[in-house]
């Protein structure tokens, strides 16, 4: 994959999805950018769980500070997201609905607390209907509910790096 043509865009609260994004960036190069909301999110885990659920149930799309002006310059777009309430965090929905991915190759990736990607990959497919969506990559990251925040580090980071190689070698 030509590194100038890779965009790696991700949402991350506690750094696990970011760690995967950084590994992809180290392996493939390109431009990596974190999705930032315009309003500060709750620092408290329980409050974030509640706010997220309320946003998901009501289809509320948080405003973003992150804008990609030149999506057409890329060929491969890696989209990274945690699982929130077995679905996409609404900030990722905001990002997907405010950009046109026509003709781009999307490579979804996910970290979660042990319950898998949920509907995240399916939502990406639905929200980027004119893109070519590849099989996604999903690994266990943190378990904030149990006080485990950044888990993709040290030995686990090496393990995830090898799993990523397997995934990327498939393309
Ligand atoms: C608001 C919220 C909701 C979550 N919901 C789920 C869930 O439904 N299933 C799951 O497996 N993990 C869930 N998690 C755990 C995260 O998916 C997991 O910790 C992930 O690795 C976090 O990625 P990050 O460090 O990039 O933010 C949730 C975390 C938060 C903060």
PDB file of C-alpha atoms and ligand atoms in Angstrom:
ATOM      1  CA  UNK A   1       0.000   0.000   0.000  1.00  0.00           C
ATOM      2  CA  UNK A   2       1.463   3.321  -1.104  1.00  0.00           C
ATOM      3  CA  UNK A   3       1.967   5.200   2.154  1.00  0.00           C
ATOM      4  CA  UNK A   4       0.957   8.614   0.804  1.00  0.00           C
ATOM      5  CA  UNK A   5      -2.405   7.151   0.009  1.00  0.00           C
ATOM      6  CA  UNK A   6      -3.182   5.848   3.503  1.00  0.00           C
ATOM      7  CA  UNK A   7      -5.357   7.768   5.917  1.00  0.00           C
ATOM      8  CA  UNK A   8      -5.670   6.351   9.432  1.00  0.00           C
ATOM      9  CA  UNK A   9      -8.506   7.972  11.323  1.00  0.00           C
ATOM     10  CA  UNK A  10      -9.599   6.790  14.742  1.00  0.00           C
ATOM     11  CA  UNK A  11     -11.596   7.591  17.831  1.00  0.00           C
ATOM     12  CA  UNK A  12     -10.116   6.677  21.191  1.00  0.00           C
ATOM     13  CA  UNK A  13     -10.915   7.522  24.799  1.00  0.00           C
ATOM     14  CA  UNK A  14      -8.366   5.477  26.734  1.00  0.00           C
ATOM     15  CA  UNK A  15      -5.696   4.869  24.080  1.00  0.00           C
ATOM     16  CA  UNK A  16      -6.306   1.287  22.939  1.00  0.00           C
ATOM     17  CA  UNK A  17      -7.693   2.097  19.503  1.00  0.00           C
ATOM     18  CA  UNK A  18      -4.994   4.755  19.241  1.00  0.00           C
ATOM     19  CA  UNK A  19      -2.336   2.115  19.977  1.00  0.00           C
ATOM     20  CA  UNK A  20      -3.653   0.003  17.088  1.00  0.00           C
ATOM     21  CA  UNK A  21      -3.746   3.102  14.845  1.00  0.00           C
ATOM     22  CA  UNK A  22      -0.123   3.849  15.726  1.00  0.00           C
ATOM     23  CA  UNK A  23       0.907   0.275  14.918  1.00  0.00           C
ATOM     24  CA  UNK A  24      -0.803   0.511  11.522  1.00  0.00           C
ATOM     25  CA  UNK A  25       0.920   3.841  10.964  1.00  0.00           C
ATOM     26  CA  UNK A  26       4.318   2.373  11.899  1.00  0.00           C
ATOM     27  CA  UNK A  27       3.791  -0.500   9.465  1.00  0.00           C
ATOM     28  CA  UNK A  28       2.272   1.347   6.499  1.00  0.00           C
ATOM     29  CA  UNK A  29       2.960   5.044   6.894  1.00  0.00           C
ATOM     30  CA  UNK A  30       0.442   7.658   5.774  1.00  0.00           C
ATOM     31  CA  UNK A  31      -1.433  10.265   7.731  1.00  0.00           C
ATOM     32  CA  UNK A  32      -2.941   9.427  11.123  1.00  0.00           C
ATOM     33  CA  UNK A  33      -5.523  11.615  12.820  1.00  0.00           C
ATOM     34  CA  UNK A  34      -7.660  11.240  15.928  1.00  0.00           C
ATOM     35  CA  UNK A  35     -11.337  12.195  15.805  1.00  0.00           C
ATOM     36  CA  UNK A  36     -11.867  14.970  18.370  1.00  0.00           C
ATOM     37  CA  UNK A  37     -15.275  16.185  19.515  1.00  0.00           C
ATOM     38  CA  UNK A  38     -15.838  19.945  19.785  1.00  0.00           C
ATOM     39  CA  UNK A  39     -17.248  19.535  23.275  1.00  0.00           C
ATOM     40  CA  UNK A  40     -15.257  17.828  26.013  1.00  0.00           C
ATOM     41  CA  UNK A  41     -16.585  14.367  26.828  1.00  0.00           C
ATOM     42  CA  UNK A  42     -17.228  13.255  30.431  1.00  0.00           C
ATOM     43  CA  UNK A  43     -14.034  12.116  32.151  1.00  0.00           C
ATOM     44  CA  UNK A  44     -16.056   9.843  34.400  1.00  0.00           C
ATOM     45  CA  UNK A  45     -16.686   6.408  32.870  1.00  0.00           C
ATOM     46  CA  UNK A  46     -20.263   5.978  34.129  1.00  0.00           C
ATOM     47  CA  UNK A  47     -21.205   9.450  32.905  1.00  0.00           C
ATOM     48  CA  UNK A  48     -19.765   8.670  29.474  1.00  0.00           C
ATOM     49  CA  UNK A  49     -21.686   5.380  29.355  1.00  0.00           C
ATOM     50  CA  UNK A  50     -24.902   7.280  30.110  1.00  0.00           C
ATOM     51  CA  UNK A  51     -24.263  10.171  27.731  1.00  0.00           C
ATOM     52  CA  UNK A  52     -23.297   7.808  24.923  1.00  0.00           C
ATOM     53  CA  UNK A  53     -26.397   5.691  25.399  1.00  0.00           C
ATOM     54  CA  UNK A  54     -28.603   8.774  25.374  1.00  0.00           C
ATOM     55  CA  UNK A  55     -26.925   9.977  22.146  1.00  0.00           C
ATOM     56  CA  UNK A  56     -27.264   6.576  20.485  1.00  0.00           C
ATOM     57  CA  UNK A  57     -30.930   6.246  21.439  1.00  0.00           C
ATOM     58  CA  UNK A  58     -31.753   9.721  20.176  1.00  0.00           C
ATOM     59  CA  UNK A  59     -29.501   9.748  17.112  1.00  0.00           C
ATOM     60  CA  UNK A  60     -27.560  12.742  18.443  1.00  0.00           C
ATOM     61  CA  UNK A  61     -24.416  13.504  16.465  1.00  0.00           C
ATOM     62  CA  UNK A  62     -21.707  15.279  18.488  1.00  0.00           C
ATOM     63  CA  UNK A  63     -19.909  18.128  16.699  1.00  0.00           C
ATOM     64  CA  UNK A  64     -16.326  17.448  15.684  1.00  0.00           C
ATOM     65  CA  UNK A  65     -13.149  19.499  15.563  1.00  0.00           C
ATOM     66  CA  UNK A  66     -11.650  17.001  13.143  1.00  0.00           C
ATOM     67  CA  UNK A  67     -12.109  17.684   9.452  1.00  0.00           C
ATOM     68  CA  UNK A  68     -10.391  15.977   6.550  1.00  0.00           C
ATOM     69  CA  UNK A  69     -10.378  18.464   3.697  1.00  0.00           C
ATOM     70  CA  UNK A  70      -8.834  16.226   1.059  1.00  0.00           C
ATOM     71  CA  UNK A  71     -10.299  12.768   1.440  1.00  0.00           C
ATOM     72  CA  UNK A  72     -10.130  12.339  -2.338  1.00  0.00           C
ATOM     73  CA  UNK A  73      -6.315  12.382  -2.141  1.00  0.00           C
ATOM     74  CA  UNK A  74      -6.356   9.060  -0.311  1.00  0.00           C
ATOM     75  CA  UNK A  75      -6.950   5.560  -1.533  1.00  0.00           C
ATOM     76  CA  UNK A  76      -7.053   3.523   1.691  1.00  0.00           C
ATOM     77  CA  UNK A  77      -8.895   4.771   4.753  1.00  0.00           C
ATOM     78  CA  UNK A  78      -8.336   2.881   8.003  1.00  0.00           C
ATOM     79  CA  UNK A  79     -11.192   3.712  10.384  1.00  0.00           C
ATOM     80  CA  UNK A  80     -10.613   2.787  14.017  1.00  0.00           C
ATOM     81  CA  UNK A  81     -13.245   2.723  16.699  1.00  0.00           C
ATOM     82  CA  UNK A  82     -13.898   1.269  20.127  1.00  0.00           C
ATOM     83  CA  UNK A  83     -17.150  -0.618  20.757  1.00  0.00           C
ATOM     84  CA  UNK A  84     -19.492   1.525  22.811  1.00  0.00           C
ATOM     85  CA  UNK A  85     -22.719  -0.084  23.964  1.00  0.00           C
ATOM     86  CA  UNK A  86     -22.089  -2.765  21.303  1.00  0.00           C
ATOM     87  CA  UNK A  87     -22.154  -0.084  18.596  1.00  0.00           C
ATOM     88  CA  UNK A  88     -20.210   2.896  17.225  1.00  0.00           C
ATOM     89  CA  UNK A  89     -19.641   5.879  19.488  1.00  0.00           C
ATOM     90  CA  UNK A  90     -21.790   8.627  17.978  1.00  0.00           C
ATOM     91  CA  UNK A  91     -18.681  10.751  17.272  1.00  0.00           C
ATOM     92  CA  UNK A  92     -17.663   8.109  14.725  1.00  0.00           C
ATOM     93  CA  UNK A  93     -21.159   8.258  13.250  1.00  0.00           C
ATOM     94  CA  UNK A  94     -20.665  12.056  12.996  1.00  0.00           C
ATOM     95  CA  UNK A  95     -17.409  11.514  11.138  1.00  0.00           C
ATOM     96  CA  UNK A  96     -18.865   8.952   8.735  1.00  0.00           C
ATOM     97  CA  UNK A  97     -21.979  10.964   7.913  1.00  0.00           C
ATOM     98  CA  UNK A  98     -20.055  14.180   7.276  1.00  0.00           C
ATOM     99  CA  UNK A  99     -17.666  12.700   4.700  1.00  0.00           C
ATOM    100  CA  UNK A 100     -18.041  11.165   1.259  1.00  0.00           C
ATOM    101  CA  UNK A 101     -16.102   7.904   0.923  1.00  0.00           C
ATOM    102  CA  UNK A 102     -17.112   7.131  -2.660  1.00  0.00           C
ATOM    103  CA  UNK A 103     -14.529   4.924  -4.368  1.00  0.00           C
ATOM    104  CA  UNK A 104     -12.246   4.631  -1.340  1.00  0.00           C
ATOM    105  CA  UNK A 105     -11.038   1.392   0.232  1.00  0.00           C
ATOM    106  CA  UNK A 106     -12.068   1.294   3.870  1.00  0.00           C
ATOM    107  CA  UNK A 107     -10.293  -0.934   6.381  1.00  0.00           C
ATOM    108  CA  UNK A 108     -12.239  -0.920   9.672  1.00  0.00           C
ATOM    109  CA  UNK A 109     -10.532  -1.716  12.951  1.00  0.00           C
ATOM    110  CA  UNK A 110     -11.883  -2.029  16.459  1.00  0.00           C
ATOM    111  CA  UNK A 111     -10.950  -2.512  20.086  1.00  0.00           C
ATOM    112  CA  UNK A 112     -13.432  -3.609  22.713  1.00  0.00           C
ATOM    113  CA  UNK A 113     -13.766  -4.738  26.304  1.00  0.00           C
ATOM    114  CA  UNK A 114     -14.162  -8.387  25.389  1.00  0.00           C
ATOM    115  CA  UNK A 115     -17.602  -8.454  23.742  1.00  0.00           C
ATOM    116  CA  UNK A 116     -16.407  -7.956  20.181  1.00  0.00           C
ATOM    117  CA  UNK A 117     -17.057  -5.365  17.526  1.00  0.00           C
ATOM    118  CA  UNK A 118     -20.854  -5.420  17.938  1.00  0.00           C
ATOM    119  CA  UNK A 119     -22.501  -3.521  15.091  1.00  0.00           C
ATOM    120  CA  UNK A 120     -19.529  -1.205  14.486  1.00  0.00           C
ATOM    121  CA  UNK A 121     -18.407  -2.764  11.178  1.00  0.00           C
ATOM    122  CA  UNK A 122     -21.973  -3.089   9.896  1.00  0.00           C
ATOM    123  CA  UNK A 123     -22.629   0.567  10.717  1.00  0.00           C
ATOM    124  CA  UNK A 124     -19.500   1.600   8.822  1.00  0.00           C
ATOM    125  CA  UNK A 125     -20.794  -0.340   5.796  1.00  0.00           C
ATOM    126  CA  UNK A 126     -24.166   1.357   6.017  1.00  0.00           C
ATOM    127  CA  UNK A 127     -22.757   4.843   6.532  1.00  0.00           C
ATOM    128  CA  UNK A 128     -20.186   4.608   3.721  1.00  0.00           C
ATOM    129  CA  UNK A 129     -22.315   2.876   1.080  1.00  0.00           C
ATOM    130  CA  UNK A 130     -20.181   3.880  -1.901  1.00  0.00           C
ATOM    131  CA  UNK A 131     -16.866   2.725  -0.478  1.00  0.00           C
ATOM    132  CA  UNK A 132     -15.257  -0.668  -0.805  1.00  0.00           C
ATOM    133  CA  UNK A 133     -15.311  -2.051   2.740  1.00  0.00           C
ATOM    134  CA  UNK A 134     -12.737  -4.710   3.594  1.00  0.00           C
ATOM    135  CA  UNK A 135     -12.923  -7.287   6.367  1.00  0.00           C
ATOM    136  CA  UNK A 136     -12.295  -5.581   9.682  1.00  0.00           C
ATOM    137  CA  UNK A 137      -9.763  -6.178  12.445  1.00  0.00           C
ATOM    138  CA  UNK A 138     -11.013  -6.494  16.017  1.00  0.00           C
ATOM    139  CA  UNK A 139      -9.123  -7.130  19.244  1.00  0.00           C
ATOM    140  CA  UNK A 140      -9.738  -6.891  22.938  1.00  0.00           C
ATOM    141  CA  UNK A 141      -8.471  -3.600  24.344  1.00  0.00           C
ATOM    142  CA  UNK A 142      -9.309  -2.097  27.717  1.00  0.00           C
ATOM    143  CA  UNK A 143     -11.985  -2.886  30.280  1.00  0.00           C
ATOM    144  CA  UNK A 144     -12.675   0.502  31.758  1.00  0.00           C
ATOM    145  CA  UNK A 145     -15.618  -0.891  33.731  1.00  0.00           C
ATOM    146  CA  UNK A 146     -13.018  -2.913  35.671  1.00  0.00           C
ATOM    147  CA  UNK A 147     -10.521  -0.070  35.913  1.00  0.00           C
ATOM    148  CA  UNK A 148      -8.311  -1.415  33.087  1.00  0.00           C
ATOM    149  CA  UNK A 149      -7.722   1.483  30.749  1.00  0.00           C
ATOM    150  CA  UNK A 150      -4.806   1.182  28.314  1.00  0.00           C
ATOM    151  CA  UNK A 151      -4.209  -2.534  27.802  1.00  0.00           C
ATOM    152  CA  UNK A 152      -2.576  -2.554  24.341  1.00  0.00           C
ATOM    153  CA  UNK A 153       0.961  -1.981  25.578  1.00  0.00           C
ATOM    154  CA  UNK A 154       4.074  -4.078  26.330  1.00  0.00           C
ATOM    155  CA  UNK A 155       3.519  -7.806  25.554  1.00  0.00           C
ATOM    156  CA  UNK A 156      -0.071  -7.250  24.486  1.00  0.00           C
ATOM    157  CA  UNK A 157       1.093  -4.627  21.992  1.00  0.00           C
ATOM    158  CA  UNK A 158       3.513  -7.141  20.451  1.00  0.00           C
ATOM    159  CA  UNK A 159       0.742  -9.703  20.241  1.00  0.00           C
ATOM    160  CA  UNK A 160      -1.609  -7.206  18.576  1.00  0.00           C
ATOM    161  CA  UNK A 161       1.177  -6.185  16.203  1.00  0.00           C
ATOM    162  CA  UNK A 162       1.474  -9.797  15.012  1.00  0.00           C
ATOM    163  CA  UNK A 163      -2.292 -10.125  14.622  1.00  0.00           C
ATOM    164  CA  UNK A 164      -2.229  -6.923  12.575  1.00  0.00           C
ATOM    165  CA  UNK A 165       0.451  -8.388  10.300  1.00  0.00           C
ATOM    166  CA  UNK A 166      -1.801 -11.380   9.650  1.00  0.00           C
ATOM    167  CA  UNK A 167      -4.719  -9.088   8.832  1.00  0.00           C
ATOM    168  CA  UNK A 168      -2.708  -6.771   6.587  1.00  0.00           C
ATOM    169  CA  UNK A 169      -1.045  -9.657   4.754  1.00  0.00           C
ATOM    170  CA  UNK A 170      -4.495 -10.724   3.626  1.00  0.00           C
ATOM    171  CA  UNK A 171      -4.778  -7.688   1.318  1.00  0.00           C
TER     172      UNK A 171
HETATM  173  C1  LIG B   1     -18.945   4.369  26.943  1.00  0.00           C
HETATM  174  C2  LIG B   1     -18.293   3.026  26.783  1.00  0.00           C
HETATM  175  C3  LIG B   1     -19.052   1.943  26.380  1.00  0.00           C
HETATM  176  C4  LIG B   1     -18.440   0.697  26.186  1.00  0.00           C
HETATM  177  N1  LIG B   1     -19.207  -0.343  25.740  1.00  0.00           N
HETATM  178  C5  LIG B   1     -18.614  -1.537  25.475  1.00  0.00           C
HETATM  179  C6  LIG B   1     -19.381  -2.625  24.947  1.00  0.00           C
HETATM  180  O1  LIG B   1     -20.580  -2.529  24.701  1.00  0.00           O
HETATM  181  N2  LIG B   1     -18.728  -3.795  24.683  1.00  0.00           N
HETATM  182  C7  LIG B   1     -17.383  -3.955  24.911  1.00  0.00           C
HETATM  183  O2  LIG B   1     -16.849  -5.023  24.639  1.00  0.00           O
HETATM  184  N3  LIG B   1     -16.634  -2.930  25.405  1.00  0.00           N
HETATM  185  C8  LIG B   1     -17.217  -1.734  25.677  1.00  0.00           C
HETATM  186  N4  LIG B   1     -16.451  -0.695  26.148  1.00  0.00           N
HETATM  187  C9  LIG B   1     -15.007  -0.900  26.337  1.00  0.00           C
HETATM  188  C10 LIG B   1     -14.184  -0.349  25.177  1.00  0.00           C
HETATM  189  O3  LIG B   1     -14.686  -0.790  23.929  1.00  0.00           O
HETATM  190  C11 LIG B   1     -12.723  -0.795  25.280  1.00  0.00           C
HETATM  191  O4  LIG B   1     -12.206  -0.434  26.531  1.00  0.00           O
HETATM  192  C12 LIG B   1     -11.881  -0.197  24.162  1.00  0.00           C
HETATM  193  O5  LIG B   1     -10.648  -0.872  24.073  1.00  0.00           O
HETATM  194  C13 LIG B   1     -11.632   1.276  24.415  1.00  0.00           C
HETATM  195  O6  LIG B   1     -10.899   1.830  23.354  1.00  0.00           O
HETATM  196  P1  LIG B   1     -10.052   3.177  23.562  1.00  0.00           P
HETATM  197  O7  LIG B   1      -9.024   2.878  24.631  1.00  0.00           O
HETATM  198  O8  LIG B   1      -9.445   3.427  22.232  1.00  0.00           O
HETATM  199  O9  LIG B   1     -11.002   4.233  23.998  1.00  0.00           O
HETATM  200  C14 LIG B   1     -17.043   0.536  26.401  1.00  0.00           C
HETATM  201  C15 LIG B   1     -16.295   1.641  26.846  1.00  0.00           C
HETATM  202  C16 LIG B   1     -16.912   2.869  27.034  1.00  0.00           C
HETATM  203  C17 LIG B   1     -16.089   4.041  27.488  1.00  0.00           C
END
